[in-house]
XYZ file of C-alpha atoms in Angstrom:
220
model
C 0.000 0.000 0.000
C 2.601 2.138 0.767
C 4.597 1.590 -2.321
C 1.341 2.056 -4.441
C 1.296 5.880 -2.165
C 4.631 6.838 -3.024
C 4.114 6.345 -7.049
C 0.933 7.910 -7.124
C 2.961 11.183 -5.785
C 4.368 12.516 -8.529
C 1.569 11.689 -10.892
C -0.713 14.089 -8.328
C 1.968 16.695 -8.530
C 2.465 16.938 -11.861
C -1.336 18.026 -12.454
C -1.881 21.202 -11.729
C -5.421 22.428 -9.909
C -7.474 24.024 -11.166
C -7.110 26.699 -8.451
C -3.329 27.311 -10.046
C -4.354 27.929 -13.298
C -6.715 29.925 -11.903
C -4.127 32.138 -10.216
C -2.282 32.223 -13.460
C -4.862 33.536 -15.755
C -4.995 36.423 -13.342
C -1.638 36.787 -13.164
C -1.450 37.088 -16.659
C -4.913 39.380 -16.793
C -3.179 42.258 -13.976
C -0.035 42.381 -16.179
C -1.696 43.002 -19.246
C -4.035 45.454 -17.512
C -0.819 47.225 -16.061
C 0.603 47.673 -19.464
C -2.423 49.355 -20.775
C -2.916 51.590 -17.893
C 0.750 52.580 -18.398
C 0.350 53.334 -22.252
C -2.934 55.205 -21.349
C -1.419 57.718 -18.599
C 1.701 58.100 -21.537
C -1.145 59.130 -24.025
C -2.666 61.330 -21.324
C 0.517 62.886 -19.898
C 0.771 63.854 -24.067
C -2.462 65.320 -24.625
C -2.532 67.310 -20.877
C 1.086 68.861 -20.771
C 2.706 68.185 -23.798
C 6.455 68.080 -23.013
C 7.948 70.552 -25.798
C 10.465 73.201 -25.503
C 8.087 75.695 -27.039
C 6.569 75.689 -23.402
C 9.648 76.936 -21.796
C 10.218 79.408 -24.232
C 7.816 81.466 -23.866
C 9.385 82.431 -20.669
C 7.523 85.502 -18.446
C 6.443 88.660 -20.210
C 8.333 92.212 -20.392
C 8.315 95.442 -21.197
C 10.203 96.114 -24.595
C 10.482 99.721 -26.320
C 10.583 100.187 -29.834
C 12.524 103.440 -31.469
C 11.391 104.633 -34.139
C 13.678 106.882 -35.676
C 12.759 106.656 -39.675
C 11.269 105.584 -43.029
C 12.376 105.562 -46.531
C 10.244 105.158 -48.987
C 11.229 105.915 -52.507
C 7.452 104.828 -54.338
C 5.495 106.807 -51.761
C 3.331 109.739 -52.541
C 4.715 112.066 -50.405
C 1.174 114.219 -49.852
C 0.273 111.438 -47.622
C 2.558 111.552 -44.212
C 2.503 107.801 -43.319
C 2.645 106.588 -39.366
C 4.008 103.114 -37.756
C 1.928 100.319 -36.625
C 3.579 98.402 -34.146
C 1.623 94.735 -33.177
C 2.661 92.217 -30.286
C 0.407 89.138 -29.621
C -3.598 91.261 -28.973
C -2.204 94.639 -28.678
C -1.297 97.464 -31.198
C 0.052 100.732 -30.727
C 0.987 103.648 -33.432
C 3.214 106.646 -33.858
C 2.023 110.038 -35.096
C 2.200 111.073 -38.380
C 5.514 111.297 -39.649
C 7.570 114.562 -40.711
C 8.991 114.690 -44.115
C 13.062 115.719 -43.622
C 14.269 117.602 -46.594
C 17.838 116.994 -46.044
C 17.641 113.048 -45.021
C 15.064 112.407 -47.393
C 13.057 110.578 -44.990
C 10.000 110.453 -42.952
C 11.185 111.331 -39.231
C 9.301 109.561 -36.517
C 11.396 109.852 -33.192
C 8.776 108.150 -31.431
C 9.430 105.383 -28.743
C 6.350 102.661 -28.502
C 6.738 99.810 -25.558
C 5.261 96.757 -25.728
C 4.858 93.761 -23.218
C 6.506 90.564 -25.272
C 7.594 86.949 -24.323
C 11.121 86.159 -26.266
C 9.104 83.686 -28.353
C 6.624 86.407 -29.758
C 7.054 88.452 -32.901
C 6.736 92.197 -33.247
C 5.159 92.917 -36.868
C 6.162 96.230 -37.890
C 3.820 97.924 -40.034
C 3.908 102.025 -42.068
C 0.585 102.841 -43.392
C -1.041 105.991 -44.435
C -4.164 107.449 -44.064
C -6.905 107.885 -47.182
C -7.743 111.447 -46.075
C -9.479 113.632 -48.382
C -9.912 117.446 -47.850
C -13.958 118.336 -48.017
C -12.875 122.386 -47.591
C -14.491 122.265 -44.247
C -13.246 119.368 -42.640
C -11.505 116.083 -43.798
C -12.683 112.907 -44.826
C -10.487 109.800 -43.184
C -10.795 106.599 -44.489
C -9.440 103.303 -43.817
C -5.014 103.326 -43.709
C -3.357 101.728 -46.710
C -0.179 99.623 -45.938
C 2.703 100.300 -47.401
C 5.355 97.870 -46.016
C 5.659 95.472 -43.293
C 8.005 93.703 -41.452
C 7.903 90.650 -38.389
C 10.612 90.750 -36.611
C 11.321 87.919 -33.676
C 11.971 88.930 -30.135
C 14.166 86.154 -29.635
C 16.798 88.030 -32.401
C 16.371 91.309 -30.831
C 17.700 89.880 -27.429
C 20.663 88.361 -29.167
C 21.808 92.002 -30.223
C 21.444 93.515 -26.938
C 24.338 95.485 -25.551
C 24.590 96.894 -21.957
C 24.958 100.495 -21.839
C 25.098 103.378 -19.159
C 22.174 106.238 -19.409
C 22.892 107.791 -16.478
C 19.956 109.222 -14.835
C 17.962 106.566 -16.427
C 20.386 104.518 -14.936
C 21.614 100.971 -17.074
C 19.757 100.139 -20.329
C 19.870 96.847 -22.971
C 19.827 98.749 -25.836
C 20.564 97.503 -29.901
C 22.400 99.463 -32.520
C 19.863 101.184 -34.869
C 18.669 98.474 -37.561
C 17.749 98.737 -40.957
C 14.059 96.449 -41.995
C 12.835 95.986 -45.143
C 9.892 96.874 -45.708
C 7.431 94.702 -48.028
C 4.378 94.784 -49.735
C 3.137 91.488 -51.707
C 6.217 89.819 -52.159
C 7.634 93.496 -53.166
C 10.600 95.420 -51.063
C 8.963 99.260 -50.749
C 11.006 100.674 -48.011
C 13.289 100.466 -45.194
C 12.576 101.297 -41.490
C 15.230 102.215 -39.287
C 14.369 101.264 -35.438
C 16.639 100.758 -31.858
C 15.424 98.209 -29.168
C 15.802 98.876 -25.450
C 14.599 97.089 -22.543
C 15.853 97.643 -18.629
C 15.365 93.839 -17.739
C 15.806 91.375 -20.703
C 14.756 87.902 -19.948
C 17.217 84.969 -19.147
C 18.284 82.422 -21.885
C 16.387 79.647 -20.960
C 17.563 76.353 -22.773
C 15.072 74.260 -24.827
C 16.374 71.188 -22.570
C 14.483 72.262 -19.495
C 11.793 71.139 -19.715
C 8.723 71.014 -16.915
C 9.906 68.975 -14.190
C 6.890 66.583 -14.275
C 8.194 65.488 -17.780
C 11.039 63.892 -16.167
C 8.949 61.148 -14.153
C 8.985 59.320 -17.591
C 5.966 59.259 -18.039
C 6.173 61.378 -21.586
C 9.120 62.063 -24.011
């Protein structure tokens, strides 16, 4: 009998219960449920808060003025005084009329606009003139005609910012004065000159820092 016991052992544990498998198919259930849940908060963590540099870059907001010293343009009817149009994200702000300078052969602005930026915005640049007709007793003012535009990047201003010493107004970024093109459909119709000053510039930030949630790995 007890021989009979002994060889009947390994038969019994080579059969496995059906509790076991059981256990298995679970097993094998949670794991495939744990990969899914993983690839679902990846695709989540994507769609919420995207990791991209473009997010870092736009930085915090500041104040930058805009000098607008002059405007040259050759093809312009010179009864018209034009004015500059400056845009940054919502906002837009203008100069006066210009003044035509006999001896430069320009129109003379000497205006300074300011405008809150981030260094990933652009600052479009826009001289227009006003359709103004005179009626003898008063004048007529229609919509402004564009006559050249220009977007420049904040992010190239910065890199051209030099420190310099104001005195009273204490130390200014400033840039050299820069020459723009101005165009009109695909067709160059002027050039602006305009300086860039700011009292605080914004750091460089580096497109490799990135939010530090993004480094949990739960998104690329």
């Amino acid at each position: 009998f007890q021989a009979r016991e002994a060889a009947a052992r390994p038969a019994l544990a080579l059969q496995p219960t059906h509790a076991g498998a059981g256990l298995g198919l679970a097993g094998m259930l949670g794991w495939v449920s744990a990969m899914g849940l993983g690839y679902m908060t990846k695709a989540q963590c994507a769609d919420a808060m995207p990791c991209r540099p473009a997010l870092t870059w736009k930085g915090k907001p500041f104040k930058l003025s805009l000098c607008i010293h002059s405007a040259n343009l050759p093809g312009h009817d010179g009864r018209k005084r034009p004015f500059v149009s400056v845009s940054a994200g919502e906002k837009t702000k203008q100069t006066e009329l210009g003044d035509w300078s006999q001896d430069r052969g320009v129109w003379s602005f000497s205006e300074v606009i300011t405008m809150e930026v981030c260094q990933s915005d652009e600052v479009c640049i826009t001289v227009a003139c006003s359709q103004q007709y005179d009626l003898v007793v008063a004048q007529l003012a229609l919509s402004s005609r564009c006559v050249g535009e220009v977007c420049v990047p904040v992010a190239s201003v910065l890199q051209r910012l030099i420190l310099e010493d104001r005195d009273i107004d204490g130390m200014i970024y400033v840039t050299p004065c820069i020459g723009f093109d101005l165009i009109r459909d695909g067709v160059k119709t002027g050039r602006a000159e305009i300086s860039f000053e700011t009292k605080q510039p914004p750091p460089c930030q580096k497109a490799s820092d990135l939010d530090p949630l993004c480094k949990l790995g739960g998104c690329k």
